[in-house]
Structures are given as C-alpha cells and as structure tokens.
Short mmCIF file of C-alpha atoms and ligand atoms in Angstrom, two decimals:
data_model
loop_
_atom_site.label_atom_id
_atom_site.label_comp_id
_atom_site.label_asym_id
_atom_site.label_seq_id
_atom_site.Cartn_x
_atom_site.Cartn_y
_atom_site.Cartn_z
CA MET A 527 111.72 51.46 111.97
CA SER A 528 109.39 50.73 109.08
CA THR A 529 105.63 50.85 108.92
CA VAL A 530 103.22 49.00 106.65
CA SER A 531 102.64 52.00 104.41
CA GLU A 532 106.35 52.82 104.31
CA ARG A 533 107.16 49.35 102.97
CA ASN A 534 104.80 49.97 100.02
CA SER A 535 106.17 53.39 99.13
CA PRO A 536 109.59 54.77 98.22
CA GLN A 537 108.81 57.78 100.42
CA PRO A 538 108.80 57.56 104.22
CA ALA A 539 105.41 57.68 105.88
CA VAL A 540 104.48 60.95 107.58
CA THR A 541 101.93 61.60 110.31
CA VAL A 542 100.42 65.06 110.67
CA ILE A 543 98.81 65.96 113.99
CA GLY A 544 96.65 69.07 113.85
CA LEU A 545 94.62 69.93 110.76
CA GLY A 546 94.02 73.63 111.22
CA GLU A 547 94.78 75.95 108.34
CA MET A 548 98.49 75.14 108.50
CA GLY A 549 98.40 71.42 109.37
CA PHE A 550 95.85 70.73 106.62
CA THR A 551 98.12 72.43 104.07
CA LEU A 552 101.20 70.58 105.33
CA ALA A 553 99.44 67.21 105.07
CA GLY A 554 98.35 68.08 101.52
CA ALA A 555 101.96 68.86 100.57
CA PHE A 556 103.17 65.50 101.92
CA LEU A 557 100.40 63.67 100.05
CA ASP A 558 101.24 65.53 96.83
CA GLY A 559 104.88 64.57 97.36
CA GLY A 560 103.95 60.89 97.40
CA HIS A 561 104.31 60.26 101.13
CA PRO A 562 101.92 57.83 102.78
CA THR A 563 100.25 60.32 105.12
CA THR A 564 98.37 59.61 108.33
CA VAL A 565 96.41 62.39 109.98
CA TRP A 566 94.82 63.08 113.36
CA ASN A 567 92.82 66.09 114.45
CA ARG A 568 90.76 66.79 117.56
CA THR A 569 87.83 67.55 115.28
CA PRO A 570 87.95 64.50 112.99
CA ARG A 571 85.81 65.89 110.13
CA LYS A 572 88.62 68.29 109.21
CA ALA A 573 90.44 65.22 107.83
CA ASP A 574 87.65 64.36 105.36
CA ALA A 575 89.11 66.19 102.34
CA LEU A 576 92.57 64.74 103.00
CA VAL A 577 91.17 61.21 103.32
CA ALA A 578 89.49 61.76 99.94
CA ARG A 579 92.98 62.53 98.57
CA GLY A 580 94.46 59.31 100.00
CA ALA A 581 95.37 60.12 103.62
CA GLU A 582 94.77 57.63 106.44
CA ARG A 583 92.71 58.97 109.35
CA SER A 584 93.68 57.71 112.81
CA ALA A 585 91.09 57.51 115.54
CA THR A 586 93.68 58.01 118.28
CA VAL A 587 96.89 59.99 118.67
CA ARG A 588 98.64 56.78 119.66
CA ASP A 589 97.72 55.09 116.35
CA ALA A 590 98.71 58.22 114.41
CA VAL A 591 102.13 58.38 116.06
CA ALA A 592 102.69 54.64 115.59
CA ALA A 593 101.93 54.89 111.86
CA SER A 594 105.02 56.84 110.75
CA PRO A 595 108.69 57.40 111.53
CA LEU A 596 108.14 61.17 111.12
CA VAL A 597 105.46 62.81 113.28
CA VAL A 598 104.66 66.42 112.35
CA VAL A 599 102.75 68.54 114.86
CA SER A 600 100.99 71.82 114.00
CA VAL A 601 98.50 73.02 116.59
CA LYS A 602 97.73 76.15 118.58
CA GLY A 603 100.38 76.48 121.28
CA ASN A 604 103.16 74.26 122.55
CA ALA A 605 101.26 73.30 125.72
CA THR A 606 98.64 71.75 123.41
CA ALA A 607 101.34 70.10 121.29
CA ARG A 608 102.84 68.49 124.35
CA ALA A 609 99.48 67.40 125.79
CA ILE A 610 98.59 65.72 122.48
CA LEU A 611 101.94 63.93 122.25
CA GLU A 612 101.58 62.85 125.88
CA SER A 613 98.43 60.94 124.94
CA SER A 614 100.46 58.75 122.54
CA GLY A 615 102.03 56.91 125.48
CA ASP A 616 105.11 54.87 124.64
CA ALA A 617 104.39 54.99 120.87
CA LEU A 618 106.64 58.04 120.67
CA SER A 619 109.83 56.13 121.42
CA GLY A 620 112.08 55.84 118.37
CA ARG A 621 110.09 58.36 116.28
CA SER A 622 111.24 61.67 114.87
CA VAL A 623 109.05 64.56 115.95
CA LEU A 624 108.91 67.74 113.87
CA ASN A 625 107.03 70.38 115.84
CA LEU A 626 105.89 73.30 113.66
CA THR A 627 103.88 74.94 116.43
CA ASP A 628 104.64 78.60 117.18
CA GLY A 629 105.58 79.84 120.64
CA THR A 630 108.50 81.16 122.63
CA SER A 631 112.01 79.70 122.56
CA ALA A 632 111.59 78.36 126.12
CA GLU A 633 108.34 76.62 125.20
CA ALA A 634 110.01 74.94 122.21
CA ARG A 635 112.94 73.81 124.39
CA ALA A 636 110.55 72.39 126.97
CA VAL A 637 108.75 70.28 124.34
CA ALA A 638 112.13 69.21 122.93
CA GLU A 639 113.32 68.05 126.34
CA TRP A 640 110.09 66.23 127.06
CA VAL A 641 110.12 64.45 123.68
CA THR A 642 113.78 63.40 123.84
CA ASP A 643 113.27 62.12 127.40
CA ARG A 644 110.75 59.71 125.87
CA GLY A 645 113.29 58.24 123.46
CA ALA A 646 112.30 60.25 120.36
CA GLN A 647 114.34 62.69 118.30
CA TYR A 648 113.17 66.29 118.03
CA LEU A 649 113.31 69.03 115.46
CA HIS A 650 111.49 72.37 115.78
CA GLY A 651 110.50 74.40 112.74
CA GLN A 652 109.54 78.04 112.47
CA ILE A 653 107.46 78.55 109.33
CA MET A 654 107.99 82.00 107.82
CA THR A 655 104.97 82.06 105.54
CA ILE A 656 101.21 81.83 105.68
CA ALA A 657 99.55 78.54 104.67
CA PRO A 658 99.26 79.33 100.91
CA GLY A 659 103.06 79.74 100.82
CA ILE A 660 103.67 76.14 101.93
CA GLY A 661 105.60 74.24 99.28
CA GLY A 662 107.04 77.35 97.65
CA ALA A 663 110.61 77.17 96.35
CA GLU A 664 111.41 80.41 98.22
CA THR A 665 109.51 79.56 101.41
CA VAL A 666 111.75 79.92 104.46
CA ILE A 667 111.53 77.56 107.43
CA PHE A 668 114.08 77.85 110.26
CA TYR A 669 114.85 74.49 111.87
CA GLY A 670 116.53 73.80 115.20
CA GLY A 671 117.23 70.56 117.02
CA SER A 672 118.33 67.14 115.79
CA ASP A 673 120.57 67.25 112.72
CA ALA A 674 119.89 63.52 112.30
CA VAL A 675 116.16 64.24 111.79
CA PHE A 676 116.92 67.13 109.44
CA ASP A 677 119.33 65.02 107.34
CA ARG A 678 117.12 61.94 107.24
CA PHE A 679 113.99 63.81 106.17
CA GLU A 680 115.54 66.69 104.23
CA SER A 681 113.79 65.84 100.96
CA THR A 682 110.47 65.57 102.82
CA LEU A 683 111.06 68.95 104.45
CA ARG A 684 111.74 70.51 101.02
CA LEU A 685 108.13 69.68 100.12
CA ILE A 686 106.87 72.26 102.60
CA GLY A 687 109.52 74.95 102.11
CA GLY A 688 112.29 75.19 99.52
CA ARG A 689 114.41 77.33 101.80
CA GLY A 690 114.42 75.21 104.92
CA THR A 691 117.65 75.62 106.89
CA LEU A 692 118.96 73.92 110.02
CA ILE A 693 120.23 76.93 111.96
CA SER A 694 120.97 75.41 115.36
CA ALA A 695 121.14 72.24 117.42
CA ASP A 696 119.02 74.19 119.93
CA ALA A 697 115.28 73.73 119.36
CA GLY A 698 114.59 77.18 120.84
CA VAL A 699 116.54 79.22 118.29
CA PRO A 700 114.08 79.00 115.35
CA ALA A 701 111.37 80.76 117.42
CA LEU A 702 113.85 83.54 118.20
CA TYR A 703 114.73 83.90 114.51
CA GLY A 704 111.05 84.13 113.66
CA MET A 705 110.49 86.79 116.29
CA ALA A 706 113.51 88.75 115.06
CA VAL A 707 112.06 88.82 111.56
CA HIS A 708 108.60 89.79 112.85
CA GLY A 709 110.02 92.39 115.26
CA THR A 710 111.94 94.01 112.41
CA MET A 711 108.84 93.82 110.24
CA TRP A 712 106.54 95.52 112.76
CA GLY A 713 109.07 98.24 113.50
CA ALA A 714 109.47 98.95 109.79
CA LEU A 715 105.74 98.71 109.08
CA ASN A 716 104.84 101.09 111.90
CA GLY A 717 107.49 103.58 110.76
CA PHE A 718 106.26 103.35 107.18
CA LEU A 719 102.58 103.65 108.10
CA HIS A 720 103.25 106.61 110.40
CA SER A 721 105.08 108.27 107.52
CA ALA A 722 102.25 107.34 105.15
CA ALA A 723 99.81 109.08 107.52
CA LEU A 724 101.97 112.20 107.39
CA LEU A 725 102.19 112.13 103.58
CA SER A 726 98.50 111.48 103.03
CA SER A 727 97.59 114.30 105.44
CA GLU A 728 99.19 116.52 102.80
CA GLY A 729 97.30 114.74 100.01
CA ILE A 730 100.47 113.06 98.71
CA GLU A 731 100.00 109.55 97.32
CA VAL A 732 102.22 107.15 99.24
CA LYS A 733 103.03 105.24 96.06
CA ARG A 734 104.37 108.43 94.51
CA PHE A 735 106.56 109.00 97.57
CA LEU A 736 108.00 105.49 97.14
CA ASP A 737 108.72 106.15 93.47
CA ASP A 738 110.60 109.33 94.42
CA ALA A 739 112.25 108.21 97.68
CA GLY A 740 112.67 104.46 97.03
CA PRO A 741 116.51 104.51 96.98
CA SER A 742 116.61 106.24 100.40
CA VAL A 743 114.32 103.60 101.87
CA ALA A 744 116.34 100.76 100.27
CA ALA A 745 119.58 102.22 101.68
CA LEU A 746 118.15 101.71 105.16
CA VAL A 747 117.94 97.93 104.79
CA ALA A 748 121.38 97.97 103.14
CA SER A 749 122.78 99.45 106.36
CA PHE A 750 121.66 96.47 108.51
CA PRO A 751 124.89 94.42 108.08
CA MET A 752 126.96 97.38 109.33
CA ILE A 753 124.65 97.82 112.33
CA ALA A 754 124.73 94.07 113.02
CA ASP A 755 128.52 94.16 112.97
CA GLU A 756 128.59 97.03 115.51
CA VAL A 757 126.09 95.32 117.80
CA ASP A 758 128.00 92.01 117.65
CA ARG A 759 131.24 93.81 118.57
CA GLY A 760 129.62 96.17 121.09
CA GLU A 761 131.44 99.06 119.40
CA TYR A 762 129.37 101.98 118.13
CA ALA A 763 131.80 103.86 115.92
CA THR A 764 130.48 106.84 114.02
CA ARG A 765 130.66 105.50 110.50
CA TYR A 766 127.26 107.03 109.83
CA GLY A 767 125.17 109.79 111.42
CA ALA A 768 126.19 110.43 115.03
CA LEU A 769 123.40 110.26 117.62
CA GLN A 770 123.57 114.00 118.25
CA HIS A 771 122.49 114.59 114.64
CA HIS A 772 119.50 112.26 114.98
CA ARG A 773 117.81 114.21 117.77
CA PRO A 774 116.86 117.38 115.82
CA SER A 775 115.38 115.25 113.01
CA VAL A 776 113.35 113.12 115.43
CA GLU A 777 112.16 116.28 117.21
CA ASP A 778 111.04 117.68 113.83
CA LEU A 779 109.14 114.47 113.14
CA VAL A 780 107.36 114.67 116.49
CA ARG A 781 106.43 118.34 115.96
CA GLU A 782 105.27 117.74 112.37
CA SER A 783 103.11 114.83 113.54
CA GLU A 784 101.53 116.84 116.33
CA ALA A 785 100.83 119.77 113.98
CA ARG A 786 99.01 117.41 111.60
CA ASN A 787 97.08 115.60 114.34
CA ILE A 788 99.02 112.40 113.60
CA ASP A 789 99.80 110.23 116.63
CA ALA A 790 103.36 111.14 117.70
CA GLY A 791 103.79 108.17 120.05
CA PHE A 792 105.96 106.18 117.66
CA PRO A 793 108.57 108.90 116.91
CA GLY A 794 108.17 110.06 120.52
CA TYR A 795 109.41 106.66 121.70
CA THR A 796 112.43 107.03 119.42
CA LEU A 797 113.07 110.52 120.78
CA GLY A 798 113.08 109.09 124.31
CA LEU A 799 115.71 106.49 123.41
CA VAL A 800 117.93 109.00 121.63
CA THR A 801 117.61 111.53 124.47
CA LYS A 802 118.64 108.97 127.11
CA ALA A 803 121.70 108.00 125.05
CA LEU A 804 122.69 111.67 124.65
CA GLU A 805 122.21 112.31 128.37
CA ASP A 806 124.58 109.41 129.04
CA GLY A 807 127.26 111.08 126.91
CA HIS A 808 126.99 109.08 123.69
CA ALA A 809 126.53 112.04 121.34
CA ASP A 810 129.34 110.94 119.02
CA ASP A 811 128.34 107.28 118.84
CA SER A 812 126.46 105.76 115.93
CA TYR A 813 122.75 105.00 116.22
CA SER A 814 123.59 101.36 117.08
CA ARG A 815 124.28 102.60 120.64
CA VAL A 816 120.50 102.66 121.14
CA ILE A 817 120.52 98.87 121.56
CA GLU A 818 121.84 99.44 125.07
CA TYR A 819 118.55 101.15 125.94
CA PHE A 820 116.50 98.14 124.86
CA ARG A 821 118.55 95.98 127.24
CA LYS A 822 117.13 96.23 130.74
CA GLN A 823 119.91 97.11 133.16
N1 NAP B 1701 97.88 79.57 109.40
C1 NAP B 1701 99.02 80.11 109.01
O1 NAP B 1701 99.10 80.71 107.93
C2 NAP B 1701 100.26 79.96 109.87
C3 NAP B 1701 101.46 80.56 109.44
C4 NAP B 1701 102.64 80.35 110.17
C5 NAP B 1701 102.59 79.60 111.34
N2 NAP B 1701 101.40 79.06 111.76
C6 NAP B 1701 101.41 78.30 113.00
O2 NAP B 1701 100.91 77.00 112.77
C7 NAP B 1701 100.29 76.51 113.97
C8 NAP B 1701 98.88 76.07 113.63
O3 NAP B 1701 98.17 77.22 113.18
P1 NAP B 1701 96.83 77.14 112.32
O4 NAP B 1701 96.76 78.40 111.55
O5 NAP B 1701 96.73 75.84 111.61
O6 NAP B 1701 95.74 77.22 113.49
P2 NAP B 1701 94.18 76.94 113.39
O7 NAP B 1701 93.70 76.97 112.00
O8 NAP B 1701 93.55 77.82 114.39
O9 NAP B 1701 94.09 75.43 113.91
C9 NAP B 1701 94.46 75.11 115.24
C10 NAP B 1701 94.73 73.63 115.33
O10 NAP B 1701 95.08 73.34 116.70
C11 NAP B 1701 94.15 72.36 117.19
N3 NAP B 1701 93.90 72.56 118.61
C12 NAP B 1701 93.73 73.76 119.26
N4 NAP B 1701 93.54 73.54 120.57
C13 NAP B 1701 93.58 72.20 120.75
C14 NAP B 1701 93.45 71.35 121.87
N5 NAP B 1701 93.27 71.85 123.10
N6 NAP B 1701 93.56 70.02 121.69
C15 NAP B 1701 93.78 69.50 120.46
N7 NAP B 1701 93.90 70.24 119.34
C16 NAP B 1701 93.81 71.58 119.49
C17 NAP B 1701 92.88 72.58 116.36
O11 NAP B 1701 92.05 71.45 116.44
P3 NAP B 1701 90.49 71.58 116.06
O12 NAP B 1701 90.41 71.57 114.57
O13 NAP B 1701 89.86 70.40 116.69
O14 NAP B 1701 90.01 72.89 116.66
C18 NAP B 1701 93.52 72.77 114.98
O15 NAP B 1701 93.96 71.56 114.43
C19 NAP B 1701 100.30 77.69 114.96
O16 NAP B 1701 101.39 77.58 115.83
C20 NAP B 1701 100.46 78.89 114.06
O17 NAP B 1701 101.04 80.00 114.72
C21 NAP B 1701 100.25 79.22 111.05
#
C-alpha cells in the first residue's frame, strides 16, 4: 500500500493519533526522522506546532488512518484508542497499527483482537520513559504483537526508542513487562524512602548513607537473577539467608520505626508475609518462598 506522501519520500508515511504530551513528542520524532507525518487530535489546535514543522493535519480520523501505512495511537486509555479507531470505518483494513497507549494486558489484547478482525496488523508498545526521553539511544520500548509490523517499521521505531525490543507475539505482554518494572520500582522506592525517613530522623544525610552503604544496596539488585531462577523453578533453596533469619531483622525494623514515629506499615507488611511463611513451616527456605504469599490461593 502506498500513499501520495510515501511516493515522494524514501521514508514510509506515519500517522499519529493523539497529540497529548507523548503523541506530540512521537510525531515530532517521526518528522525529524524524515517521515511524512499526518496527525489527528480531538483538540485540533494541539497540531499547530507540528503543522508548522511540516506535518499534515487531518480533519477526520478516517482521513488520518487512510494517509499512512503505519498508524500510531497514543491517547488516554485503550477504550479511547479503540473508540477513535472505530471511527475510521473500513480505512483501517490493510494498515499497521502501533498502539502506544498504556493499560492492562487484557485491554491491549482486546484492542489487538478488534484491530486484526478488521484486516489490519497490530503491534502494542509499552514506552518505558517520559516524553523527553523519546528518541534516546537508551530508551526502552517493549513491543508485542505482529513481528511483520516490527520488522517492516523497525528503523521507524528506532526513532522513538533506541532500545525497542519485540518481546512477544502476544500484544498483552508489553503492558505486563511495564508493570513489572514499575512494581519493582515502587517497592524499591518505598523501601528506600522509609529507610531515608529513619536515617533523617537521626539527622543522618541520606546521601552520606549511600556513600557508605552503596555496595550493600547494589548487592540487592545483583541477587535478582538468583531469585528469578528460584521463582521460575519453584524451588526455594537456602543459598542465601533463610526465612527464619529474616524475621528478627524485620521485627527490629518495625520496632525502630515505631520508636521514631516513622510509619511502620511498610515493614509491617513484610513482617506479615514472613510470619505466614514461617507458620507454614518454611523456616529453612530462601526469601523467594514469599512469592507464594502474593499468589492468592
Ligand atoms: N507523557 C508521558 O511522559 C508518558 C510516558 C509513558 C507513557 N505515556 C502514555 O502515553 C499515552 C498518552 O499519554 P499523554 O501523556 O500524551 O496524555 P495527555 O497529555 O493527557 O494526552 C491525552 C491524549 O488523549 C486524548 N484523549 C483523551 N480522551 C480522549 C477522548 N475521549 N477522545 C479522543 N481523544 C482523547 C487527548 O486529546 P485532547 O488533546 O483533545 O484532550 C490527548 O491527545 C498514555 O497511555 C500514557 O500513559 C505517557
């Protein structure tokens, strides 16, 4: 399929639907990369600056979709993404849709199924940066869905993230990867900030703590592959601290927090998990055993 603008350019034409903070930045990256770029946004004036840089503004979603072989969607929520694509009618058939809208894995799969039922190919992308990081050589984007779309537009995708990887044929997996990164991040951030509250209650600068204790903190992340291996195998051998040795330390952390009027809810939650595992007879297992207590029975 070739469009008018595609015939005049060595780069394939790209349509960007949704010009919020992210979509606007994506469209700018495609323009800078020499792609004829068509844009549509519910609020048309948000396209003005892109039009000034050479983008085409479409009055309708249908025209925007018809303008390019690659249709990129970046809006708030996958229900909105689908509703917008629905308004393109049969123009979607034969196109490649790259949906960069965040949501759950099931929501991504539902859009994928709906799009492919209409004769288009589908790729979902989970962007692992904020808008200013778009186009960075180290910017990670997890892709899932059609390998044909990924292969055909790989050089276009590199324009928005140098570390874009097709991780699955399943369009739902990128969302899960993104959540796994964010879940790890929030767990680590909350642990660090709780500890920072403890340290600063003593008047200790947190930066100084990091200078002194940095290797111990780094060793934690270095232990992830070993934990991952245990979880994948479902075997919690004691190659590092047995669960029974964790409990006294967590109890100390709870008591220290309470004594300093620091919220003890975060370590208290950990104490609850460890206690349940010990009550079930897992005293000699490694800490990885705790995963069983996140899984609802
Ligand atoms: N911003 C970031 O740094 C960042 C980072 C990673 C991932 N993301 C993801 O990128 C996606 C877009 O985020 P954003 O930051 O660009 O959001 P945003 O700045 O809030 O923009 C939202 C976009 O969605 C459109 N929209 C919302 N409801 C709509 C509706 N009912 N019908 C039609 N259009 C509608 C808005 O159109 P109007 O302009 O007309 O309101 C706008 O184009 C989200 O999934 C977000 O999680 C963003």
